[in-house]
Amino acid sequence: MQFDLFDSAQNQILGAKTYSDFKEALAGSGCVRCSLSSSRTHIVVDRGNPQAKVMIIGEAPGENEDLQARAFVGRAGKLLDELMREIGFNTEKDGLIANVVKCRPPENRAPLPKEVEACFPFLRKQIQFMQPRIILLLGATALRHVIPDKGEFSMGQEAGNFFSHTAYPGIELMVLYHPAYILRDPRKRPLMAEHLKRFQQCWIHTPPS
Ligand code: URA
């Protein structure tokens, strides 16, 4: 039965013993758990270093990510790299970047709750493998889906503050403005740079995972 086939493919991915086996299995799976599969070019698993102590979680791949099969390689990704470089953080070496959903939504719309639900086991597995000390959530969509009991919030109040959550024991979380938002409103860049300084202080004093 087709459903069994989907289940066994998913079990193979989620049952992987190492991060690289997981990544290879997911990237090559031809996953059809949600309708984003019909318009994507590639499944975008991540970019960066799965041994690092910092995980960065964005929303969903865009056009460049879909074509290159790497997270945050378009304009927003270049800005993210630049902002992180300013605090001495190398996004290829010092962190792993992933998204809430692994396939590009059409017209870059926000992922739908049913798409996030279908894809979330993969992000959860990435977090389990990586055991990060710090998770940075890029933008309101990432915050909403990674912390679904957050309720109503305003980015103006949440961005740049560390918090913890029982679903992620031992992990410091911080939500930041999404770099695509900074591209649209560059006046917010100094504020994001301030938030990143706060992150930097925590990051440099945190022992490895
Ligand atoms: N925006 C995201 O949220 N993720 C990407 O990978 C690229 C742009």
PDB file of C-alpha atoms and ligand atoms in Angstrom:
ATOM      1  CA  MET A   1       0.000   0.000   0.000  1.00  0.00           C
ATOM      2  CA  GLN A   2       1.265   3.478  -0.833  1.00  0.00           C
ATOM      3  CA  PHE A   3       0.801   4.684   2.755  1.00  0.00           C
ATOM      4  CA  ASP A   4       3.118   1.916   4.008  1.00  0.00           C
ATOM      5  CA  LEU A   5       5.732   2.980   1.521  1.00  0.00           C
ATOM      6  CA  PHE A   6       5.597   6.558   2.855  1.00  0.00           C
ATOM      7  CA  ASP A   7       5.818   5.251   6.400  1.00  0.00           C
ATOM      8  CA  SER A   8       8.804   3.062   5.726  1.00  0.00           C
ATOM      9  CA  ALA A   9      10.648   5.858   3.886  1.00  0.00           C
ATOM     10  CA  GLN A  10       9.998   8.142   6.834  1.00  0.00           C
ATOM     11  CA  ASN A  11      11.127   5.503   9.325  1.00  0.00           C
ATOM     12  CA  GLN A  12      14.348   5.101   7.413  1.00  0.00           C
ATOM     13  CA  ILE A  13      14.993   8.845   7.639  1.00  0.00           C
ATOM     14  CA  LEU A  14      13.978   9.224  11.267  1.00  0.00           C
ATOM     15  CA  GLY A  15      15.732   5.991  12.238  1.00  0.00           C
ATOM     16  CA  ALA A  16      19.089   7.132  10.822  1.00  0.00           C
ATOM     17  CA  LYS A  17      21.962   6.606  13.242  1.00  0.00           C
ATOM     18  CA  THR A  18      24.087   9.585  12.224  1.00  0.00           C
ATOM     19  CA  TYR A  19      23.339  13.111  11.104  1.00  0.00           C
ATOM     20  CA  SER A  20      24.952  12.552   7.721  1.00  0.00           C
ATOM     21  CA  ASP A  21      22.861   9.397   7.114  1.00  0.00           C
ATOM     22  CA  PHE A  22      19.755  11.341   8.134  1.00  0.00           C
ATOM     23  CA  LYS A  23      20.617  14.203   5.793  1.00  0.00           C
ATOM     24  CA  GLU A  24      21.340  11.917   2.870  1.00  0.00           C
ATOM     25  CA  ALA A  25      18.156   9.897   3.441  1.00  0.00           C
ATOM     26  CA  LEU A  26      15.937  12.981   3.713  1.00  0.00           C
ATOM     27  CA  ALA A  27      17.510  14.830   0.777  1.00  0.00           C
ATOM     28  CA  GLY A  28      17.125  11.781  -1.455  1.00  0.00           C
ATOM     29  CA  SER A  29      13.745  10.627  -0.154  1.00  0.00           C
ATOM     30  CA  GLY A  30      11.450  12.290  -2.679  1.00  0.00           C
ATOM     31  CA  CYS A  31       9.244  13.061   0.358  1.00  0.00           C
ATOM     32  CA  VAL A  32       5.583  13.628  -0.515  1.00  0.00           C
ATOM     33  CA  ARG A  33       4.226  14.163   2.993  1.00  0.00           C
ATOM     34  CA  CYS A  34       2.748  17.503   1.930  1.00  0.00           C
ATOM     35  CA  SER A  35       1.804  19.294  -1.246  1.00  0.00           C
ATOM     36  CA  LEU A  36       4.987  21.444  -1.295  1.00  0.00           C
ATOM     37  CA  SER A  37       6.594  18.382  -2.903  1.00  0.00           C
ATOM     38  CA  SER A  38       4.764  19.070  -6.161  1.00  0.00           C
ATOM     39  CA  SER A  39       6.480  22.402  -6.828  1.00  0.00           C
ATOM     40  CA  ARG A  40       9.915  22.016  -5.229  1.00  0.00           C
ATOM     41  CA  THR A  41      13.187  21.313  -7.025  1.00  0.00           C
ATOM     42  CA  HIS A  42      15.149  20.080  -4.000  1.00  0.00           C
ATOM     43  CA  ILE A  43      14.514  19.163  -0.383  1.00  0.00           C
ATOM     44  CA  VAL A  44      16.646  21.675   1.543  1.00  0.00           C
ATOM     45  CA  VAL A  45      17.904  20.020   4.717  1.00  0.00           C
ATOM     46  CA  ASP A  46      20.397  22.553   6.086  1.00  0.00           C
ATOM     47  CA  ARG A  47      23.664  24.444   5.681  1.00  0.00           C
ATOM     48  CA  GLY A  48      26.573  24.548   8.119  1.00  0.00           C
ATOM     49  CA  ASN A  49      28.033  22.374  10.828  1.00  0.00           C
ATOM     50  CA  PRO A  50      25.897  19.787  12.680  1.00  0.00           C
ATOM     51  CA  GLN A  51      28.590  19.576  15.424  1.00  0.00           C
ATOM     52  CA  ALA A  52      28.258  23.256  16.299  1.00  0.00           C
ATOM     53  CA  LYS A  53      26.589  24.463  19.501  1.00  0.00           C
ATOM     54  CA  VAL A  54      24.260  26.924  17.761  1.00  0.00           C
ATOM     55  CA  MET A  55      21.274  26.041  15.584  1.00  0.00           C
ATOM     56  CA  ILE A  56      19.610  28.741  13.486  1.00  0.00           C
ATOM     57  CA  ILE A  57      16.045  28.068  12.345  1.00  0.00           C
ATOM     58  CA  GLY A  58      14.372  29.985   9.525  1.00  0.00           C
ATOM     59  CA  GLU A  59      11.018  29.682   7.860  1.00  0.00           C
ATOM     60  CA  ALA A  60      11.267  27.907   4.505  1.00  0.00           C
ATOM     61  CA  PRO A  61      13.589  27.696   1.501  1.00  0.00           C
ATOM     62  CA  GLY A  62      13.249  30.386  -1.156  1.00  0.00           C
ATOM     63  CA  GLU A  63      14.066  30.206  -4.850  1.00  0.00           C
ATOM     64  CA  ASN A  64      17.869  30.092  -4.531  1.00  0.00           C
ATOM     65  CA  GLU A  65      17.743  27.545  -1.726  1.00  0.00           C
ATOM     66  CA  ASP A  66      15.358  25.374  -3.753  1.00  0.00           C
ATOM     67  CA  LEU A  67      17.755  25.429  -6.705  1.00  0.00           C
ATOM     68  CA  GLN A  68      20.962  24.909  -4.711  1.00  0.00           C
ATOM     69  CA  ALA A  69      19.618  22.557  -2.002  1.00  0.00           C
ATOM     70  CA  ARG A  70      21.258  24.694   0.719  1.00  0.00           C
ATOM     71  CA  ALA A  71      19.559  26.821   3.370  1.00  0.00           C
ATOM     72  CA  PHE A  72      19.897  30.625   3.338  1.00  0.00           C
ATOM     73  CA  VAL A  73      22.002  31.129   0.219  1.00  0.00           C
ATOM     74  CA  GLY A  74      19.923  33.922  -1.370  1.00  0.00           C
ATOM     75  CA  ARG A  75      19.867  37.644  -0.496  1.00  0.00           C
ATOM     76  CA  ALA A  76      18.537  37.058   3.014  1.00  0.00           C
ATOM     77  CA  GLY A  77      21.188  34.392   3.586  1.00  0.00           C
ATOM     78  CA  LYS A  78      23.982  36.690   2.421  1.00  0.00           C
ATOM     79  CA  LEU A  79      22.770  39.380   4.821  1.00  0.00           C
ATOM     80  CA  LEU A  80      22.572  36.812   7.617  1.00  0.00           C
ATOM     81  CA  ASP A  81      26.166  35.752   6.907  1.00  0.00           C
ATOM     82  CA  GLU A  82      27.274  39.400   6.944  1.00  0.00           C
ATOM     83  CA  LEU A  83      25.505  40.227  10.229  1.00  0.00           C
ATOM     84  CA  MET A  84      26.896  37.101  11.875  1.00  0.00           C
ATOM     85  CA  ARG A  85      30.396  37.808  10.547  1.00  0.00           C
ATOM     86  CA  GLU A  86      30.255  41.189  12.320  1.00  0.00           C
ATOM     87  CA  ILE A  87      30.115  39.344  15.655  1.00  0.00           C
ATOM     88  CA  GLY A  88      32.791  36.830  14.639  1.00  0.00           C
ATOM     89  CA  PHE A  89      30.347  34.024  13.853  1.00  0.00           C
ATOM     90  CA  ASN A  90      30.952  31.917  10.756  1.00  0.00           C
ATOM     91  CA  THR A  91      27.643  30.404   9.587  1.00  0.00           C
ATOM     92  CA  GLU A  92      29.376  27.463   7.876  1.00  0.00           C
ATOM     93  CA  LYS A  93      31.480  26.492  10.897  1.00  0.00           C
ATOM     94  CA  ASP A  94      29.888  27.887  14.067  1.00  0.00           C
ATOM     95  CA  GLY A  95      26.255  26.951  13.444  1.00  0.00           C
ATOM     96  CA  LEU A  96      23.809  24.767  11.568  1.00  0.00           C
ATOM     97  CA  ILE A  97      21.024  26.536   9.661  1.00  0.00           C
ATOM     98  CA  ALA A  98      17.741  24.742   8.989  1.00  0.00           C
ATOM     99  CA  ASN A  99      14.151  25.686   8.257  1.00  0.00           C
ATOM    100  CA  VAL A 100      10.774  24.835   9.723  1.00  0.00           C
ATOM    101  CA  VAL A 101       9.809  23.291   6.365  1.00  0.00           C
ATOM    102  CA  LYS A 102      12.293  21.761   3.962  1.00  0.00           C
ATOM    103  CA  CYS A 103      10.579  22.572   0.657  1.00  0.00           C
ATOM    104  CA  ARG A 104       9.921  25.935  -0.967  1.00  0.00           C
ATOM    105  CA  PRO A 105       6.335  27.198  -0.691  1.00  0.00           C
ATOM    106  CA  PRO A 106       4.964  28.557  -3.992  1.00  0.00           C
ATOM    107  CA  GLU A 107       5.493  32.335  -4.390  1.00  0.00           C
ATOM    108  CA  ASN A 108       7.466  32.208  -1.113  1.00  0.00           C
ATOM    109  CA  ARG A 109       4.267  32.288   0.948  1.00  0.00           C
ATOM    110  CA  ALA A 110       4.459  31.324   4.622  1.00  0.00           C
ATOM    111  CA  PRO A 111       4.183  27.572   5.196  1.00  0.00           C
ATOM    112  CA  LEU A 112       0.713  26.349   6.179  1.00  0.00           C
ATOM    113  CA  PRO A 113       0.161  24.653   9.562  1.00  0.00           C
ATOM    114  CA  LYS A 114      -0.462  21.280   7.862  1.00  0.00           C
ATOM    115  CA  GLU A 115       2.838  21.608   5.954  1.00  0.00           C
ATOM    116  CA  VAL A 116       4.706  22.409   9.165  1.00  0.00           C
ATOM    117  CA  GLU A 117       3.016  19.496  10.918  1.00  0.00           C
ATOM    118  CA  ALA A 118       4.093  17.109   8.143  1.00  0.00           C
ATOM    119  CA  CYS A 119       7.688  18.353   8.186  1.00  0.00           C
ATOM    120  CA  PHE A 120       8.277  19.006  11.890  1.00  0.00           C
ATOM    121  CA  PRO A 121       9.506  15.471  12.762  1.00  0.00           C
ATOM    122  CA  PHE A 122      12.532  16.198  10.558  1.00  0.00           C
ATOM    123  CA  LEU A 123      13.403  19.429  12.377  1.00  0.00           C
ATOM    124  CA  ARG A 124      12.884  17.678  15.722  1.00  0.00           C
ATOM    125  CA  LYS A 125      15.303  14.957  14.611  1.00  0.00           C
ATOM    126  CA  GLN A 126      17.870  17.578  13.591  1.00  0.00           C
ATOM    127  CA  ILE A 127      17.625  19.136  17.058  1.00  0.00           C
ATOM    128  CA  GLN A 128      17.987  15.701  18.685  1.00  0.00           C
ATOM    129  CA  PHE A 129      21.085  14.871  16.663  1.00  0.00           C
ATOM    130  CA  MET A 130      22.661  18.233  17.159  1.00  0.00           C
ATOM    131  CA  GLN A 131      21.830  18.874  20.823  1.00  0.00           C
ATOM    132  CA  PRO A 132      22.497  22.587  20.365  1.00  0.00           C
ATOM    133  CA  ARG A 133      23.201  24.830  23.374  1.00  0.00           C
ATOM    134  CA  ILE A 134      21.514  27.801  21.692  1.00  0.00           C
ATOM    135  CA  ILE A 135      18.704  28.046  19.121  1.00  0.00           C
ATOM    136  CA  LEU A 136      18.179  31.264  17.182  1.00  0.00           C
ATOM    137  CA  LEU A 137      14.729  31.569  15.616  1.00  0.00           C
ATOM    138  CA  LEU A 138      14.600  33.836  12.599  1.00  0.00           C
ATOM    139  CA  GLY A 139      11.311  35.701  12.455  1.00  0.00           C
ATOM    140  CA  ALA A 140       7.795  35.325  13.781  1.00  0.00           C
ATOM    141  CA  THR A 141       6.926  32.267  11.659  1.00  0.00           C
ATOM    142  CA  ALA A 142       9.813  30.244  13.089  1.00  0.00           C
ATOM    143  CA  LEU A 143       8.871  31.307  16.640  1.00  0.00           C
ATOM    144  CA  ARG A 144       5.189  30.486  16.114  1.00  0.00           C
ATOM    145  CA  HIS A 145       5.891  26.965  14.851  1.00  0.00           C
ATOM    146  CA  VAL A 146       8.812  25.994  17.064  1.00  0.00           C
ATOM    147  CA  ILE A 147       7.010  27.240  20.206  1.00  0.00           C
ATOM    148  CA  PRO A 148       3.349  26.577  19.292  1.00  0.00           C
ATOM    149  CA  ASP A 149       2.045  27.466  22.788  1.00  0.00           C
ATOM    150  CA  LYS A 150       3.571  30.943  22.572  1.00  0.00           C
ATOM    151  CA  GLY A 151       0.172  32.554  21.953  1.00  0.00           C
ATOM    152  CA  GLU A 152      -0.035  36.190  20.833  1.00  0.00           C
ATOM    153  CA  PHE A 153       3.297  38.008  20.717  1.00  0.00           C
ATOM    154  CA  SER A 154       4.928  41.021  19.143  1.00  0.00           C
ATOM    155  CA  MET A 155       8.351  40.751  17.526  1.00  0.00           C
ATOM    156  CA  GLY A 156       9.196  44.185  18.933  1.00  0.00           C
ATOM    157  CA  GLN A 157       8.936  42.716  22.430  1.00  0.00           C
ATOM    158  CA  GLU A 158      10.355  39.255  21.791  1.00  0.00           C
ATOM    159  CA  ALA A 159      13.310  39.888  19.483  1.00  0.00           C
ATOM    160  CA  GLY A 160      16.722  39.837  21.137  1.00  0.00           C
ATOM    161  CA  ASN A 161      15.657  38.286  24.460  1.00  0.00           C
ATOM    162  CA  PHE A 162      16.783  34.866  25.601  1.00  0.00           C
ATOM    163  CA  PHE A 163      14.119  32.511  26.918  1.00  0.00           C
ATOM    164  CA  SER A 164      13.781  28.818  27.724  1.00  0.00           C
ATOM    165  CA  HIS A 165      10.980  26.339  27.098  1.00  0.00           C
ATOM    166  CA  THR A 166      10.190  22.940  28.608  1.00  0.00           C
ATOM    167  CA  ALA A 167      10.073  21.364  25.121  1.00  0.00           C
ATOM    168  CA  TYR A 168      13.775  22.245  24.677  1.00  0.00           C
ATOM    169  CA  PRO A 169      15.451  21.460  28.004  1.00  0.00           C
ATOM    170  CA  GLY A 170      18.941  22.895  28.487  1.00  0.00           C
ATOM    171  CA  ILE A 171      18.704  25.058  25.377  1.00  0.00           C
ATOM    172  CA  GLU A 172      18.741  28.870  25.374  1.00  0.00           C
ATOM    173  CA  LEU A 173      16.391  30.251  22.728  1.00  0.00           C
ATOM    174  CA  MET A 174      16.351  33.696  21.165  1.00  0.00           C
ATOM    175  CA  VAL A 175      14.149  35.068  18.415  1.00  0.00           C
ATOM    176  CA  LEU A 176      15.692  37.534  15.979  1.00  0.00           C
ATOM    177  CA  TYR A 177      14.278  39.588  13.147  1.00  0.00           C
ATOM    178  CA  HIS A 178      14.278  37.606   9.912  1.00  0.00           C
ATOM    179  CA  PRO A 179      17.024  38.954   7.611  1.00  0.00           C
ATOM    180  CA  ALA A 180      14.414  39.339   4.821  1.00  0.00           C
ATOM    181  CA  TYR A 181      12.665  41.841   7.110  1.00  0.00           C
ATOM    182  CA  ILE A 182      15.922  43.796   7.509  1.00  0.00           C
ATOM    183  CA  LEU A 183      16.272  43.831   3.707  1.00  0.00           C
ATOM    184  CA  ARG A 184      12.797  45.381   3.501  1.00  0.00           C
ATOM    185  CA  ASP A 185      13.408  47.822   6.362  1.00  0.00           C
ATOM    186  CA  PRO A 186      17.166  48.503   6.730  1.00  0.00           C
ATOM    187  CA  ARG A 187      16.468  50.998   9.560  1.00  0.00           C
ATOM    188  CA  LYS A 188      16.020  47.919  11.796  1.00  0.00           C
ATOM    189  CA  ARG A 189      19.553  46.685  11.109  1.00  0.00           C
ATOM    190  CA  PRO A 190      21.221  48.481  14.068  1.00  0.00           C
ATOM    191  CA  LEU A 191      18.606  46.976  16.396  1.00  0.00           C
ATOM    192  CA  MET A 192      19.282  43.498  15.016  1.00  0.00           C
ATOM    193  CA  ALA A 193      23.025  44.126  15.449  1.00  0.00           C
ATOM    194  CA  GLU A 194      22.328  44.927  19.139  1.00  0.00           C
ATOM    195  CA  HIS A 195      20.382  41.697  19.527  1.00  0.00           C
ATOM    196  CA  LEU A 196      23.239  39.798  17.923  1.00  0.00           C
ATOM    197  CA  LYS A 197      25.702  41.342  20.419  1.00  0.00           C
ATOM    198  CA  ARG A 198      23.568  39.852  23.219  1.00  0.00           C
ATOM    199  CA  PHE A 199      23.646  36.496  21.463  1.00  0.00           C
ATOM    200  CA  GLN A 200      27.431  36.814  21.014  1.00  0.00           C
ATOM    201  CA  GLN A 201      27.959  37.253  24.778  1.00  0.00           C
ATOM    202  CA  CYS A 202      26.051  34.045  25.478  1.00  0.00           C
ATOM    203  CA  TRP A 203      27.643  32.143  22.577  1.00  0.00           C
ATOM    204  CA  ILE A 204      31.263  32.883  23.499  1.00  0.00           C
ATOM    205  CA  HIS A 205      30.669  31.855  27.116  1.00  0.00           C
ATOM    206  CA  THR A 206      28.830  28.627  26.275  1.00  0.00           C
ATOM    207  CA  PRO A 207      30.841  25.394  26.330  1.00  0.00           C
ATOM    208  CA  PRO A 208      30.589  23.044  23.319  1.00  0.00           C
ATOM    209  CA  SER A 209      27.588  20.664  23.053  1.00  0.00           C
TER     210      SER A 209
HETATM  211  N1  URA B   1      14.370  32.378   4.189  1.00  0.00           N
HETATM  212  C1  URA B   1      14.250  31.367   5.078  1.00  0.00           C
HETATM  213  O1  URA B   1      13.499  31.458   6.050  1.00  0.00           O
HETATM  214  N2  URA B   1      14.983  30.271   4.866  1.00  0.00           N
HETATM  215  C2  URA B   1      15.827  30.140   3.844  1.00  0.00           C
HETATM  216  O2  URA B   1      16.484  29.096   3.739  1.00  0.00           O
HETATM  217  C3  URA B   1      15.932  31.218   2.944  1.00  0.00           C
HETATM  218  C4  URA B   1      15.203  32.328   3.143  1.00  0.00           C
END
